[in-house]
Amino acid sequence: MNSLNNSLVEETKELLSLVKRNYLAVSVNIFKIKSAKEWNEKDWVEFYEQELELGKSTVSKLLKVGEWIVAQSFCAETLPPVGYQNLYLSINRNKDAEPKYILAEAQTWSKDDYRSAIKDECDHNYPKILVCSHCFKRMD
C-alpha cells in the first residue's frame, strides 16, 4: 500500500476507536438517565425510542454495560477501545471475574469466539433436528 492508503487506514482505525469509546460513554449516560428518576415502563420506552432513537435490545445492552462501568468506578473515556457489544457479552459470560479479565476478553474475542464458547459449554443432550436445506422445514 502506498502512504496515502496507510494514512487512511490509520485514520479509520482512530475513528473506530473513538466510536467505541463514545458508545461506552453513551452507555454510562443512559444508565445515569435511567437511574436518575423513577421511570414507568411506558415512559422509559417512549423516551429511548423517540428521544434517543434506539431499540430495546440496544438499550438493554447499553444499560448493562453502563451499570458495569459505573459499578467498577471506571471512566468510559479512559477505558480501552472496546465495543459495547463485546463488553456486554464478556460481562454476561464472566459474572464473577475480575474487571481486567472482562475487559481483556472483550478486547480480544470476536463474536464468533463467544458463539463457539457457548456451543462448547453447552451440555444439552437433545437429539439433532433434521431440516430441509431448501425451505428449512423441520423433518420428523
PDB file of C-alpha atoms in Angstrom:
ATOM      1  CA  MET A   1       0.000   0.000   0.000  1.00  0.00           C
ATOM      2  CA  ASN A   2       1.139   3.499  -0.599  1.00  0.00           C
ATOM      3  CA  SER A   3       1.440   6.135   2.106  1.00  0.00           C
ATOM      4  CA  LEU A   4      -1.965   7.657   1.285  1.00  0.00           C
ATOM      5  CA  ASN A   5      -3.640   4.285   1.877  1.00  0.00           C
ATOM      6  CA  ASN A   6      -1.647   3.778   5.077  1.00  0.00           C
ATOM      7  CA  SER A   7      -2.727   7.136   6.429  1.00  0.00           C
ATOM      8  CA  LEU A   8      -6.359   6.402   5.531  1.00  0.00           C
ATOM      9  CA  VAL A   9      -6.138   3.057   7.294  1.00  0.00           C
ATOM     10  CA  GLU A  10      -4.666   4.670  10.402  1.00  0.00           C
ATOM     11  CA  GLU A  11      -7.263   7.448  10.341  1.00  0.00           C
ATOM     12  CA  THR A  12     -10.045   4.869  10.005  1.00  0.00           C
ATOM     13  CA  LYS A  13      -8.684   2.858  12.927  1.00  0.00           C
ATOM     14  CA  GLU A  14      -8.567   6.004  15.061  1.00  0.00           C
ATOM     15  CA  LEU A  15     -12.155   6.880  14.124  1.00  0.00           C
ATOM     16  CA  LEU A  16     -13.326   3.378  15.004  1.00  0.00           C
ATOM     17  CA  SER A  17     -11.567   3.658  18.351  1.00  0.00           C
ATOM     18  CA  LEU A  18     -13.383   6.939  19.021  1.00  0.00           C
ATOM     19  CA  VAL A  19     -16.716   5.363  18.075  1.00  0.00           C
ATOM     20  CA  LYS A  20     -16.137   2.514  20.533  1.00  0.00           C
ATOM     21  CA  ARG A  21     -15.206   4.940  23.312  1.00  0.00           C
ATOM     22  CA  ASN A  22     -18.233   7.094  22.570  1.00  0.00           C
ATOM     23  CA  TYR A  23     -20.547   4.081  22.802  1.00  0.00           C
ATOM     24  CA  LEU A  24     -19.117   3.348  26.236  1.00  0.00           C
ATOM     25  CA  ALA A  25     -19.757   6.960  27.258  1.00  0.00           C
ATOM     26  CA  VAL A  26     -23.291   6.693  25.854  1.00  0.00           C
ATOM     27  CA  SER A  27     -23.870   3.529  27.886  1.00  0.00           C
ATOM     28  CA  VAL A  28     -22.865   5.330  31.098  1.00  0.00           C
ATOM     29  CA  ASN A  29     -25.128   8.273  30.255  1.00  0.00           C
ATOM     30  CA  ILE A  30     -28.100   6.017  29.518  1.00  0.00           C
ATOM     31  CA  PHE A  31     -27.544   4.206  32.815  1.00  0.00           C
ATOM     32  CA  LYS A  32     -27.396   7.539  34.661  1.00  0.00           C
ATOM     33  CA  ILE A  33     -30.566   8.760  32.912  1.00  0.00           C
ATOM     34  CA  LYS A  34     -32.403   5.562  33.842  1.00  0.00           C
ATOM     35  CA  SER A  35     -31.123   5.783  37.434  1.00  0.00           C
ATOM     36  CA  ALA A  36     -31.872   9.483  37.848  1.00  0.00           C
ATOM     37  CA  LYS A  37     -35.598   9.082  38.410  1.00  0.00           C
ATOM     38  CA  GLU A  38     -38.365   6.538  38.635  1.00  0.00           C
ATOM     39  CA  TRP A  39     -39.423   5.668  35.127  1.00  0.00           C
ATOM     40  CA  ASN A  40     -42.555   3.727  34.491  1.00  0.00           C
ATOM     41  CA  GLU A  41     -42.052   1.284  31.665  1.00  0.00           C
ATOM     42  CA  LYS A  42     -44.202   3.137  29.140  1.00  0.00           C
ATOM     43  CA  ASP A  43     -42.430   6.478  29.629  1.00  0.00           C
ATOM     44  CA  TRP A  44     -38.987   4.858  29.546  1.00  0.00           C
ATOM     45  CA  VAL A  45     -39.732   3.014  26.285  1.00  0.00           C
ATOM     46  CA  GLU A  46     -41.137   6.175  24.691  1.00  0.00           C
ATOM     47  CA  PHE A  47     -38.080   8.115  25.849  1.00  0.00           C
ATOM     48  CA  TYR A  48     -35.440   5.838  24.377  1.00  0.00           C
ATOM     49  CA  GLU A  49     -37.386   5.094  21.213  1.00  0.00           C
ATOM     50  CA  GLN A  50     -38.362   8.692  20.429  1.00  0.00           C
ATOM     51  CA  GLU A  51     -35.684  10.833  22.055  1.00  0.00           C
ATOM     52  CA  LEU A  52     -32.673   8.572  21.587  1.00  0.00           C
ATOM     53  CA  GLU A  53     -33.956   6.631  18.554  1.00  0.00           C
ATOM     54  CA  LEU A  54     -32.683   3.346  19.986  1.00  0.00           C
ATOM     55  CA  GLY A  55     -34.255  -0.097  20.059  1.00  0.00           C
ATOM     56  CA  LYS A  56     -34.981  -2.182  23.137  1.00  0.00           C
ATOM     57  CA  SER A  57     -32.129  -4.644  22.585  1.00  0.00           C
ATOM     58  CA  THR A  58     -29.555  -1.899  22.150  1.00  0.00           C
ATOM     59  CA  VAL A  59     -30.787  -0.032  25.217  1.00  0.00           C
ATOM     60  CA  SER A  60     -30.726  -3.127  27.420  1.00  0.00           C
ATOM     61  CA  LYS A  61     -27.136  -3.873  26.371  1.00  0.00           C
ATOM     62  CA  LEU A  62     -26.072  -0.261  26.879  1.00  0.00           C
ATOM     63  CA  LEU A  63     -27.729  -0.224  30.325  1.00  0.00           C
ATOM     64  CA  LYS A  64     -25.905  -3.388  31.386  1.00  0.00           C
ATOM     65  CA  VAL A  65     -22.563  -2.057  30.140  1.00  0.00           C
ATOM     66  CA  GLY A  66     -23.149   1.369  31.694  1.00  0.00           C
ATOM     67  CA  GLU A  67     -24.097  -0.184  35.029  1.00  0.00           C
ATOM     68  CA  TRP A  68     -20.947  -2.337  34.987  1.00  0.00           C
ATOM     69  CA  ILE A  69     -18.699   0.629  34.125  1.00  0.00           C
ATOM     70  CA  VAL A  70     -20.198   2.727  36.942  1.00  0.00           C
ATOM     71  CA  ALA A  71     -20.032  -0.177  39.426  1.00  0.00           C
ATOM     72  CA  GLN A  72     -16.330  -0.626  38.655  1.00  0.00           C
ATOM     73  CA  SER A  73     -15.745   3.139  39.068  1.00  0.00           C
ATOM     74  CA  PHE A  74     -14.287   3.302  35.576  1.00  0.00           C
ATOM     75  CA  CYS A  75     -14.379   6.373  33.387  1.00  0.00           C
ATOM     76  CA  ALA A  76     -15.704   5.474  29.940  1.00  0.00           C
ATOM     77  CA  GLU A  77     -13.232   7.812  28.258  1.00  0.00           C
ATOM     78  CA  THR A  78     -10.206   6.080  29.786  1.00  0.00           C
ATOM     79  CA  LEU A  79     -11.269   2.514  29.042  1.00  0.00           C
ATOM     80  CA  PRO A  80      -9.503   0.757  26.194  1.00  0.00           C
ATOM     81  CA  PRO A  81     -11.353   0.939  22.874  1.00  0.00           C
ATOM     82  CA  VAL A  82     -13.690  -1.999  23.170  1.00  0.00           C
ATOM     83  CA  GLY A  83     -17.077  -2.442  21.552  1.00  0.00           C
ATOM     84  CA  TYR A  84     -20.032  -2.243  23.900  1.00  0.00           C
ATOM     85  CA  GLN A  85     -21.474  -5.440  22.419  1.00  0.00           C
ATOM     86  CA  ASN A  86     -18.331  -7.435  23.168  1.00  0.00           C
ATOM     87  CA  LEU A  87     -18.158  -5.917  26.634  1.00  0.00           C
ATOM     88  CA  TYR A  88     -21.801  -6.888  27.186  1.00  0.00           C
ATOM     89  CA  LEU A  89     -21.057 -10.485  26.118  1.00  0.00           C
ATOM     90  CA  SER A  90     -17.960 -10.640  28.322  1.00  0.00           C
ATOM     91  CA  ILE A  91     -19.828  -9.249  31.351  1.00  0.00           C
ATOM     92  CA  ASN A  92     -22.558 -11.869  30.955  1.00  0.00           C
ATOM     93  CA  ARG A  93     -20.093 -14.691  30.375  1.00  0.00           C
ATOM     94  CA  ASN A  94     -17.813 -13.855  33.326  1.00  0.00           C
ATOM     95  CA  LYS A  95     -20.119 -12.620  36.068  1.00  0.00           C
ATOM     96  CA  ASP A  96     -17.614 -13.145  38.906  1.00  0.00           C
ATOM     97  CA  ALA A  97     -14.386 -12.418  37.032  1.00  0.00           C
ATOM     98  CA  GLU A  98     -12.017  -9.559  37.685  1.00  0.00           C
ATOM     99  CA  PRO A  99     -12.811  -6.405  35.685  1.00  0.00           C
ATOM    100  CA  LYS A 100      -9.394  -6.535  33.982  1.00  0.00           C
ATOM    101  CA  TYR A 101     -10.155 -10.045  32.743  1.00  0.00           C
ATOM    102  CA  ILE A 102     -13.566  -8.979  31.428  1.00  0.00           C
ATOM    103  CA  LEU A 103     -12.025  -6.022  29.587  1.00  0.00           C
ATOM    104  CA  ALA A 104      -9.211  -8.141  28.145  1.00  0.00           C
ATOM    105  CA  GLU A 105     -11.642 -10.763  26.888  1.00  0.00           C
ATOM    106  CA  ALA A 106     -13.910  -8.110  25.376  1.00  0.00           C
ATOM    107  CA  GLN A 107     -10.918  -6.590  23.577  1.00  0.00           C
ATOM    108  CA  THR A 108      -9.524  -9.811  22.172  1.00  0.00           C
ATOM    109  CA  TRP A 109     -12.539 -12.024  21.497  1.00  0.00           C
ATOM    110  CA  SER A 110     -14.656 -11.805  18.378  1.00  0.00           C
ATOM    111  CA  LYS A 111     -18.363 -12.527  18.217  1.00  0.00           C
ATOM    112  CA  ASP A 112     -17.507 -15.916  16.708  1.00  0.00           C
ATOM    113  CA  ASP A 113     -15.368 -16.681  19.780  1.00  0.00           C
ATOM    114  CA  TYR A 114     -18.387 -16.022  22.015  1.00  0.00           C
ATOM    115  CA  ARG A 115     -20.616 -18.228  19.853  1.00  0.00           C
ATOM    116  CA  SER A 116     -18.038 -21.026  19.932  1.00  0.00           C
ATOM    117  CA  ALA A 117     -17.702 -20.737  23.715  1.00  0.00           C
ATOM    118  CA  ILE A 118     -21.469 -21.027  24.159  1.00  0.00           C
ATOM    119  CA  LYS A 119     -21.530 -24.134  21.979  1.00  0.00           C
ATOM    120  CA  ASP A 120     -18.545 -25.651  23.798  1.00  0.00           C
ATOM    121  CA  GLU A 121     -20.040 -25.001  27.251  1.00  0.00           C
ATOM    122  CA  CYS A 122     -23.483 -26.301  26.350  1.00  0.00           C
ATOM    123  CA  ASP A 123     -24.186 -29.720  27.827  1.00  0.00           C
ATOM    124  CA  HIS A 124     -27.681 -30.231  26.426  1.00  0.00           C
ATOM    125  CA  ASN A 125     -28.183 -33.701  25.159  1.00  0.00           C
ATOM    126  CA  TYR A 126     -31.006 -33.072  22.724  1.00  0.00           C
ATOM    127  CA  PRO A 127     -31.365 -35.139  19.561  1.00  0.00           C
ATOM    128  CA  LYS A 128     -30.337 -33.498  16.309  1.00  0.00           C
ATOM    129  CA  ILE A 129     -33.106 -31.850  14.321  1.00  0.00           C
ATOM    130  CA  LEU A 130     -33.396 -32.592  10.630  1.00  0.00           C
ATOM    131  CA  VAL A 131     -34.485 -29.763   8.368  1.00  0.00           C
ATOM    132  CA  CYS A 132     -34.942 -29.331   4.650  1.00  0.00           C
ATOM    133  CA  SER A 133     -31.923 -27.494   3.240  1.00  0.00           C
ATOM    134  CA  HIS A 134     -34.155 -25.659   0.787  1.00  0.00           C
ATOM    135  CA  CYS A 135     -37.084 -24.364   2.887  1.00  0.00           C
ATOM    136  CA  PHE A 136     -35.801 -25.191   6.408  1.00  0.00           C
ATOM    137  CA  LYS A 137     -38.983 -27.094   7.258  1.00  0.00           C
ATOM    138  CA  ARG A 138     -38.493 -29.484  10.161  1.00  0.00           C
ATOM    139  CA  MET A 139     -38.404 -33.164   9.268  1.00  0.00           C
ATOM    140  CA  ASP A 140     -39.749 -35.656  11.777  1.00  0.00           C
TER     141      ASP A 140
END
